[in-house]
Amino acid sequence: MSASRRSGTTDELGPDEPEPGGAELLAALLDGMDAALCAFDADGVVTHWNREAERVLGWSAAEAVGRRGLSGWAVRAADAGEIEGRLLSAMDAPGRQVHEFALVTKGGGRVLVRMQSAAVRGGDGKPAGVYCAFSEVHAQIDLERSIALSEALFENASWGVVLVDADLRPAVVNEHAARALGLGRTAVLGRPLADLLGQGVEELESALAHVLAEGAPPAPAELWVSVRAGDGEEDGFERRCWRSGFLRLASPLAEEPVPLGVGWLFQDVTEAKLTAQEASQLRFRSQQLHRAARAAAECEDPTEAATVQLDFALAGFADHALVDVVAGEDPVRLVRVAATPAGPPGPCLPVAMAGIPVPYDAGHPAPQCAERAGSVRASAGAASPERAREWAAARQWPPETVHALCAVLRSRGRTLGVVTFLRGPGRGQFERADATYAESVAARVAAALDLAGAVGG
């Protein structure tokens, strides 16, 4: 114990001159501690008192070092015997002891502290005193709560928690996040996000970089990402929506904020988002059918009413529409009667084909639709732009077509023809719900074309 009252430690450690050697270093180390620290010799005399102890209680080292016990100044006289006995008992006890009791400040107030005490042994191995580290109970509880919260987040949280370092690589991942990424917790660590996610990784990395530079955004963000089905697999992506919150992490030990990384918390809201999108889409399509019915009712020409139905149906649904009617059976021959422009989207207008059938090849979706009396979907898939154009040209469709949906036109138990809806590369494939909507539109178009035939007859 080089820094003690007997050796004459100065400043916060004592009032006398320092001894040569390590006393100054010991004084600097003790004063730099975040915890309040005091020490007693075997007789209960205060030998050390650092700056944090002075901050908590107000007593300076000059006032504390050299006092016997705490009675009458740092502890109420009524409590002194019990408290000092508990502290000095640490000399005869193995390990550390933890106590909670009230100390008295220089101003006369009382502070509840949590104190850890342990024996200090001399060169002969016998107890030479006790050192005590203490802090205000509320500060200790806050620290324990922070640690408990951190552990709970990374073990039991029902949402994903990822700590991303300054290089945008996961440093810590909880179990929920690892499951969402489809990998084990250790397999995720240190890997670029592009190895873990497919589509959407650029948006995520941009958000993380923004948080590192500017701080946390004011509200959560909803990010759509594609999660790989297996480690290193190129196919089998699953699209998910993660509602994400971000926190910039800075070191509490630095004088100026030094970013350590980003805390990323996310929750999978895919099902809720899809449900909301489907409900919104259903409301819009119902409204379009209602508007189309009212507009078609004002048309004197039934053929015009059919094209009006298609104009309303195309909004938010497809880029082009083609209407073919049956001109012969076995094999089925179809004649084009109405279509939208082949270039930029436009209104559906009648087409003069003079009864010449469209040269569809065998196996084309439109004749298949007429023969089956049911909807048929087709897609170029992930083909290159050149292959997609060849695919569309072979089927007599505009060159930008990559997805198609054929719905049969039936009225009064007869197949009148086929309506084909086409989408370009900016839209997704037709789904089952799209086929249901197309069949509803086709039923109205078929009724109008049937009426046109009756009126013409």
Coordinates of C-alpha atoms in Angstrom, one line a residue:
M1 CA 0.0 0.0 0.0
S2 CA 2.3 2.7 -1.3
A3 CA -0.4 5.4 -1.5
S4 CA -1.6 5.7 2.1
R5 CA -1.8 8.1 5.0
R6 CA 1.4 6.7 6.4
S7 CA 3.3 7.1 3.2
G8 CA 2.0 10.6 2.7
T9 CA -0.1 10.5 -0.5
T10 CA -1.2 14.0 -1.6
D11 CA -4.2 15.5 -3.3
E12 CA -7.3 13.3 -3.1
L13 CA -5.3 10.5 -1.4
G14 CA -3.9 12.5 1.5
P15 CA -2.5 15.8 2.7
D16 CA 1.2 15.0 3.0
E17 CA 4.0 14.9 0.4
P18 CA 4.0 11.9 -2.0
E19 CA 6.6 9.2 -1.7
P20 CA 8.8 8.6 -4.8
G21 CA 7.9 5.9 -7.2
G22 CA 4.3 4.7 -8.0
A23 CA 2.3 6.9 -5.6
E24 CA 1.6 9.5 -8.3
L25 CA 0.5 6.7 -10.7
L26 CA -1.7 5.2 -8.1
A27 CA -3.3 8.5 -7.3
A28 CA -4.0 9.1 -11.0
L29 CA -5.5 5.6 -11.4
L30 CA -7.8 6.0 -8.4
D31 CA -8.9 9.5 -9.4
G32 CA -9.8 8.3 -12.9
M33 CA -12.2 5.6 -11.6
D34 CA -15.9 6.0 -12.3
A35 CA -16.6 4.4 -8.9
A36 CA -16.2 6.0 -5.6
L37 CA -13.4 4.4 -3.6
C38 CA -12.1 4.5 -0.1
A39 CA -9.9 2.2 2.0
F40 CA -9.2 1.5 5.6
D41 CA -6.2 0.0 7.4
A42 CA -6.5 -2.7 9.9
D43 CA -7.4 -0.2 12.6
G44 CA -10.3 1.3 10.6
V45 CA -8.4 4.5 9.7
V46 CA -9.3 5.9 6.2
T47 CA -6.2 5.7 4.0
H48 CA -7.6 6.4 0.5
W49 CA -10.4 8.7 -0.8
N50 CA -10.7 9.4 -4.5
R51 CA -12.4 12.2 -6.5
E52 CA -15.6 10.2 -7.2
A53 CA -16.1 9.6 -3.4
E54 CA -15.7 13.4 -2.9
R55 CA -18.3 14.0 -5.7
V56 CA -20.8 11.6 -4.1
L57 CA -20.5 12.7 -0.5
G58 CA -18.9 16.2 -0.7
W59 CA -16.0 15.3 1.7
S60 CA -12.6 16.0 0.3
A61 CA -9.6 13.7 0.6
A62 CA -8.0 16.1 3.0
E63 CA -11.0 15.9 5.2
A64 CA -11.5 12.1 4.9
V65 CA -8.0 10.6 5.0
G66 CA -6.7 10.0 8.5
R67 CA -10.1 9.8 10.2
R68 CA -10.8 6.7 12.3
G69 CA -14.0 5.1 11.0
L70 CA -17.0 6.9 9.5
S71 CA -18.8 7.8 12.6
G72 CA -19.9 11.4 13.1
W73 CA -19.1 12.6 9.6
A74 CA -19.9 10.1 6.8
V75 CA -22.3 7.9 8.9
R76 CA -24.8 8.8 11.6
A77 CA -23.5 7.9 15.0
A78 CA -26.4 5.6 15.6
D79 CA -25.5 3.5 12.5
A80 CA -21.8 3.7 12.7
G81 CA -21.1 0.6 14.8
E82 CA -23.1 -1.7 12.6
I83 CA -21.8 -0.3 9.3
E84 CA -18.1 -0.2 10.3
G85 CA -18.4 -3.7 11.7
R86 CA -19.8 -4.9 8.4
L87 CA -17.1 -3.2 6.4
L88 CA -14.1 -4.4 8.5
S89 CA -15.5 -7.9 8.6
A90 CA -14.4 -8.2 5.0
M91 CA -10.8 -8.7 6.3
D92 CA -11.8 -12.1 7.6
A93 CA -14.2 -13.1 4.8
P94 CA -13.2 -14.6 1.4
G95 CA -14.0 -12.7 -1.8
R96 CA -16.1 -9.6 -1.9
Q97 CA -19.1 -8.5 0.2
V98 CA -21.9 -6.3 -1.0
H99 CA -23.8 -3.9 1.4
E100 CA -26.4 -1.3 1.0
F101 CA -26.7 1.5 3.6
A102 CA -27.1 5.3 3.9
L103 CA -24.0 7.6 4.1
V104 CA -24.1 11.3 5.2
T105 CA -23.0 14.0 2.8
K106 CA -21.0 17.0 3.9
G107 CA -24.1 19.1 3.5
G108 CA -26.1 16.9 5.9
G109 CA -28.1 14.9 3.4
R110 CA -28.2 11.2 3.2
V111 CA -27.3 9.1 0.1
L112 CA -28.2 5.4 -0.2
V113 CA -25.2 3.6 -1.6
R114 CA -24.3 0.1 -2.7
M115 CA -20.8 -0.8 -1.5
Q116 CA -18.5 -3.7 -2.3
S117 CA -15.8 -4.4 0.2
A118 CA -12.8 -6.8 0.1
A119 CA -9.7 -7.5 2.2
V120 CA -6.3 -6.0 1.4
R121 CA -3.5 -8.3 2.3
G122 CA 0.0 -7.4 3.2
G123 CA 3.3 -9.0 2.0
D124 CA 2.9 -11.8 4.6
G125 CA -0.6 -12.7 3.4
K126 CA -2.3 -11.4 6.5
P127 CA -5.2 -8.9 6.3
A128 CA -3.8 -5.3 6.3
G129 CA -7.1 -3.4 5.7
V130 CA -10.2 -3.1 3.5
Y131 CA -10.9 -1.4 0.3
C132 CA -14.5 -0.3 -0.6
A133 CA -16.0 0.7 -3.9
F134 CA -19.4 2.3 -3.8
S135 CA -21.9 4.2 -5.9
E136 CA -25.3 5.6 -5.5
V137 CA -28.0 2.9 -5.5
H138 CA -30.1 4.6 -8.2
A139 CA -27.0 4.8 -10.5
Q140 CA -26.2 1.1 -9.8
I141 CA -29.8 0.1 -10.5
D142 CA -29.8 2.1 -13.7
L143 CA -26.6 0.3 -14.8
E144 CA -28.1 -3.1 -13.9
R145 CA -31.3 -2.3 -15.7
S146 CA -29.3 -1.3 -18.8
I147 CA -27.3 -4.5 -18.7
A148 CA -30.5 -6.6 -18.1
L149 CA -32.2 -4.8 -21.0
S150 CA -29.3 -5.5 -23.3
E151 CA -29.2 -9.2 -22.3
A152 CA -33.0 -9.5 -22.7
L153 CA -32.9 -8.0 -26.1
F154 CA -30.3 -10.4 -27.3
E155 CA -31.8 -13.4 -25.8
N156 CA -35.6 -13.2 -25.5
A157 CA -36.8 -10.3 -27.6
S158 CA -39.7 -11.0 -30.0
W159 CA -38.2 -8.8 -32.7
G160 CA -34.9 -8.8 -34.4
V161 CA -31.9 -6.9 -32.9
V162 CA -28.7 -6.5 -34.8
L163 CA -25.7 -4.4 -33.8
V164 CA -23.9 -3.3 -37.0
D165 CA -20.4 -2.0 -36.8
A166 CA -19.0 1.1 -38.6
D167 CA -18.2 -1.1 -41.7
L168 CA -21.9 -2.1 -41.9
R169 CA -21.3 -5.7 -40.8
P170 CA -23.3 -7.4 -38.1
A171 CA -21.3 -7.5 -34.8
V172 CA -24.0 -9.0 -32.5
V173 CA -27.3 -10.7 -33.5
N174 CA -30.1 -12.0 -31.4
E175 CA -31.8 -15.3 -32.0
H176 CA -34.9 -13.7 -33.6
A177 CA -32.8 -11.8 -36.2
A178 CA -30.8 -14.9 -37.0
R179 CA -33.9 -16.9 -37.7
A180 CA -35.2 -14.0 -39.9
L181 CA -32.0 -14.0 -41.9
G182 CA -32.1 -17.8 -42.2
L183 CA -28.7 -18.4 -40.6
G184 CA -27.2 -19.2 -37.2
R185 CA -26.1 -16.4 -34.9
T186 CA -22.4 -16.9 -35.4
A187 CA -22.7 -17.5 -39.1
V188 CA -24.1 -13.9 -39.5
L189 CA -21.3 -12.1 -37.7
G190 CA -18.8 -10.1 -39.7
R191 CA -20.4 -10.8 -43.1
P192 CA -21.4 -8.1 -45.6
L193 CA -25.1 -7.5 -45.7
A194 CA -25.1 -8.4 -49.4
D195 CA -24.2 -11.9 -48.4
L196 CA -27.3 -12.2 -46.2
L197 CA -30.0 -10.4 -48.2
G198 CA -31.0 -10.1 -51.8
Q199 CA -33.1 -7.3 -53.1
G200 CA -33.4 -4.3 -50.7
V201 CA -29.9 -4.5 -49.3
E202 CA -28.9 -1.2 -51.0
E203 CA -31.8 0.6 -49.2
L204 CA -30.8 -1.0 -45.9
E205 CA -27.1 -0.1 -46.2
S206 CA -28.1 3.5 -47.2
A207 CA -30.3 3.8 -44.1
L208 CA -27.5 2.5 -41.8
A209 CA -24.9 4.9 -43.4
H210 CA -27.3 7.7 -42.9
V211 CA -27.8 6.9 -39.2
L212 CA -24.0 6.7 -38.7
A213 CA -23.6 10.1 -40.3
E214 CA -26.7 12.0 -39.1
G215 CA -28.2 10.1 -36.3
A216 CA -31.4 8.1 -35.8
P217 CA -34.4 8.9 -38.0
P218 CA -37.5 10.3 -36.3
A219 CA -39.8 7.3 -37.1
P220 CA -39.5 3.6 -38.1
A221 CA -38.9 2.7 -41.7
E222 CA -40.5 -0.2 -43.6
L223 CA -38.0 -2.0 -45.8
W224 CA -38.8 -4.7 -48.3
V225 CA -36.0 -7.2 -48.6
S226 CA -35.4 -10.6 -50.2
V227 CA -34.1 -13.2 -47.8
R228 CA -32.1 -16.0 -49.2
A229 CA -33.7 -19.4 -48.8
G230 CA -30.3 -21.1 -48.1
D231 CA -26.7 -20.1 -47.4
G232 CA -25.1 -19.3 -50.8
E233 CA -28.2 -20.3 -52.8
E234 CA -29.0 -18.1 -55.8
D235 CA -32.7 -19.1 -56.0
G236 CA -35.5 -19.5 -53.6
F237 CA -35.7 -15.8 -52.4
E238 CA -38.5 -14.9 -50.1
R239 CA -39.7 -11.2 -50.0
R240 CA -40.3 -9.8 -46.6
C241 CA -41.2 -6.4 -45.1
W242 CA -39.3 -5.4 -42.0
R243 CA -40.4 -2.4 -40.0
S244 CA -37.1 -1.1 -38.8
G245 CA -35.9 1.3 -36.2
F246 CA -32.3 2.6 -36.0
L247 CA -30.1 4.0 -33.2
R248 CA -26.6 5.4 -33.5
L249 CA -24.3 3.9 -30.9
A250 CA -21.6 6.2 -29.5
S251 CA -18.9 5.4 -26.9
P252 CA -19.8 6.7 -23.4
L253 CA -16.1 6.8 -22.6
A254 CA -15.0 9.3 -25.3
E255 CA -15.0 13.1 -24.7
E256 CA -16.6 13.5 -28.2
P257 CA -19.2 11.1 -29.6
V258 CA -17.4 8.4 -31.5
P259 CA -19.8 6.2 -33.5
L260 CA -19.4 2.5 -32.6
G261 CA -22.1 1.4 -35.1
V262 CA -25.8 1.2 -35.4
G263 CA -28.4 -0.6 -33.3
W264 CA -31.0 -2.0 -35.8
L265 CA -34.3 -3.3 -34.5
F266 CA -36.8 -4.8 -36.8
Q267 CA -40.1 -6.6 -36.8
D268 CA -41.6 -8.7 -39.7
V269 CA -44.8 -7.1 -40.8
T270 CA -45.1 -8.9 -44.1
E271 CA -48.4 -10.5 -43.5
A272 CA -50.0 -7.3 -42.2
K273 CA -48.6 -5.3 -45.2
L274 CA -49.8 -7.9 -47.7
T275 CA -53.2 -8.0 -46.1
A276 CA -53.5 -4.2 -46.2
Q277 CA -52.3 -4.1 -49.8
E278 CA -54.8 -6.7 -50.8
A279 CA -57.6 -4.9 -49.1
S280 CA -56.6 -1.6 -50.8
Q281 CA -56.3 -3.3 -54.1
L282 CA -59.7 -5.0 -53.7
R283 CA -61.4 -1.6 -52.8
F284 CA -59.8 0.1 -55.9
R285 CA -60.8 -2.7 -58.3
S286 CA -64.3 -2.7 -56.9
Q287 CA -64.6 1.0 -57.4
Q288 CA -63.2 0.6 -61.0
L289 CA -65.8 -2.0 -61.8
H290 CA -68.5 0.3 -60.4
R291 CA -67.3 3.2 -62.5
A292 CA -66.9 1.1 -65.6
A293 CA -70.5 -0.2 -65.2
R294 CA -71.9 3.3 -64.9
A295 CA -69.8 4.6 -67.9
A296 CA -70.7 1.6 -70.1
A297 CA -74.4 2.1 -69.3
E298 CA -74.2 5.5 -71.1
C299 CA -72.8 4.0 -74.3
E300 CA -75.3 3.5 -77.1
D301 CA -72.9 1.1 -79.0
P302 CA -72.4 -2.2 -77.0
T303 CA -68.9 -2.6 -78.6
E304 CA -68.0 0.8 -77.2
A305 CA -69.3 -0.3 -73.8
A306 CA -67.0 -3.3 -74.0
T307 CA -63.9 -1.2 -74.7
V308 CA -64.9 1.3 -71.9
Q309 CA -65.0 -1.7 -69.5
L310 CA -61.4 -2.5 -70.5
D311 CA -60.2 1.1 -70.2
F312 CA -61.3 1.2 -66.6
A313 CA -59.8 -2.3 -65.9
L314 CA -56.4 -1.4 -67.2
A315 CA -55.8 1.3 -64.5
G316 CA -53.2 -0.1 -62.1
F317 CA -53.7 -3.6 -63.6
A318 CA -52.0 -4.0 -67.0
D319 CA -50.4 -2.1 -69.8
H320 CA -52.3 -3.5 -72.7
A321 CA -55.4 -5.4 -73.6
L322 CA -56.4 -7.4 -76.7
V323 CA -59.9 -8.7 -77.5
D324 CA -60.2 -11.7 -79.9
V325 CA -63.5 -13.3 -80.8
V326 CA -64.0 -16.9 -82.0
A327 CA -64.3 -17.2 -85.7
G328 CA -64.1 -21.0 -86.0
E329 CA -63.6 -24.1 -84.0
D330 CA -61.5 -27.3 -84.2
P331 CA -59.0 -25.8 -84.3
V332 CA -60.0 -22.6 -82.6
R333 CA -59.5 -19.5 -84.7
L334 CA -59.6 -16.0 -83.2
V335 CA -60.1 -12.7 -84.9
R336 CA -58.9 -9.4 -83.3
V337 CA -61.8 -6.9 -82.7
A338 CA -60.3 -4.4 -80.2
A339 CA -56.8 -3.6 -78.8
T340 CA -54.8 -0.9 -77.0
P341 CA -51.9 0.8 -78.9
A342 CA -48.8 -1.4 -79.2
G343 CA -46.6 1.4 -78.0
P344 CA -47.3 3.7 -75.0
P345 CA -50.5 2.8 -73.1
G346 CA -53.7 4.2 -74.6
P347 CA -57.4 3.6 -74.9
C348 CA -58.8 0.3 -76.1
L349 CA -60.2 0.8 -79.6
P350 CA -61.9 -1.4 -82.3
V351 CA -59.6 -3.0 -84.8
A352 CA -60.5 -3.6 -88.5
M353 CA -59.2 -7.1 -89.3
A354 CA -61.7 -8.0 -92.1
G355 CA -62.3 -11.3 -90.4
I356 CA -58.7 -12.5 -90.8
P357 CA -57.7 -14.8 -87.9
V358 CA -54.7 -13.9 -85.8
P359 CA -51.8 -16.2 -86.6
Y360 CA -51.4 -17.8 -83.2
D361 CA -49.1 -20.8 -83.0
A362 CA -50.1 -24.1 -81.5
G363 CA -50.0 -23.9 -77.7
H364 CA -50.6 -20.2 -77.6
P365 CA -52.3 -19.1 -74.4
A366 CA -55.2 -17.4 -76.1
P367 CA -56.5 -20.4 -78.1
Q368 CA -55.8 -22.6 -75.0
C369 CA -58.0 -20.2 -72.9
A370 CA -60.8 -20.5 -75.4
E371 CA -60.6 -24.3 -75.6
R372 CA -60.4 -24.7 -71.8
A373 CA -63.0 -22.0 -71.1
G374 CA -60.7 -20.9 -68.2
S375 CA -57.9 -18.4 -67.5
V376 CA -54.3 -19.0 -68.7
R377 CA -51.2 -17.2 -67.4
A378 CA -47.9 -16.9 -69.1
S379 CA -44.6 -15.2 -68.4
A380 CA -41.1 -14.7 -69.8
G381 CA -39.8 -15.2 -66.3
A382 CA -36.2 -14.1 -65.7
A383 CA -35.2 -14.1 -69.4
S384 CA -32.9 -11.5 -70.8
P385 CA -34.4 -8.5 -72.5
E386 CA -33.5 -9.9 -75.9
R387 CA -35.0 -13.3 -75.2
A388 CA -38.1 -11.6 -73.7
R389 CA -38.6 -9.6 -76.9
E390 CA -38.3 -12.8 -78.9
W391 CA -40.8 -14.5 -76.6
A392 CA -43.3 -11.7 -77.0
A393 CA -42.9 -11.5 -80.8
A394 CA -43.5 -15.2 -81.2
R395 CA -46.9 -14.8 -79.5
Q396 CA -48.0 -11.8 -81.5
W397 CA -47.7 -9.4 -78.5
P398 CA -46.1 -6.0 -78.2
P399 CA -42.2 -6.3 -77.8
E400 CA -42.1 -5.0 -74.2
T401 CA -44.5 -7.7 -72.9
V402 CA -43.1 -10.0 -70.2
H403 CA -46.3 -11.2 -68.5
A404 CA -49.7 -12.2 -69.9
L405 CA -53.1 -13.3 -68.6
C406 CA -55.9 -14.6 -70.9
A407 CA -59.5 -14.7 -69.7
V408 CA -62.3 -16.3 -71.6
L409 CA -65.3 -14.3 -72.8
R410 CA -68.4 -16.3 -72.1
S411 CA -72.1 -15.3 -72.3
R412 CA -75.3 -17.3 -72.4
G413 CA -73.3 -20.6 -72.1
R414 CA -71.2 -19.8 -75.2
T415 CA -67.5 -19.0 -75.6
L416 CA -67.4 -15.7 -77.5
G417 CA -63.6 -15.1 -77.4
V418 CA -60.7 -14.2 -75.3
V419 CA -59.4 -11.0 -73.6
T420 CA -55.7 -10.9 -73.1
F421 CA -54.1 -8.5 -70.5
L422 CA -50.3 -7.8 -70.9
R423 CA -47.8 -6.3 -68.5
G424 CA -44.3 -4.9 -69.2
P425 CA -41.1 -5.4 -67.2
G426 CA -42.1 -2.7 -64.7
R427 CA -44.9 -4.9 -63.2
G428 CA -44.9 -8.3 -61.5
Q429 CA -46.4 -11.5 -62.7
F430 CA -50.2 -12.0 -62.7
E431 CA -51.3 -13.8 -59.6
R432 CA -54.4 -15.8 -58.8
A433 CA -56.2 -12.7 -57.4
D434 CA -55.4 -11.0 -60.8
A435 CA -57.0 -13.8 -62.6
T436 CA -60.2 -13.5 -60.5
Y437 CA -60.4 -9.7 -61.3
A438 CA -59.7 -10.4 -65.0
E439 CA -62.6 -12.9 -65.1
S440 CA -64.9 -10.4 -63.6
V441 CA -64.0 -7.9 -66.3
A442 CA -64.2 -10.5 -69.0
A443 CA -67.8 -11.4 -67.9
R444 CA -68.9 -7.7 -68.4
V445 CA -67.0 -7.4 -71.7
A446 CA -68.6 -10.7 -73.0
A447 CA -72.1 -9.5 -72.1
A448 CA -71.5 -6.2 -74.1
L449 CA -70.1 -8.1 -77.1
D450 CA -72.9 -10.6 -77.0
L451 CA -75.3 -7.7 -77.0
A452 CA -73.4 -6.1 -79.9
G453 CA -73.9 -9.4 -81.9
A454 CA -77.6 -9.5 -81.0
V455 CA -78.1 -5.9 -82.0
G456 CA -76.1 -6.4 -85.2
G457 CA -78.2 -9.5 -86.0

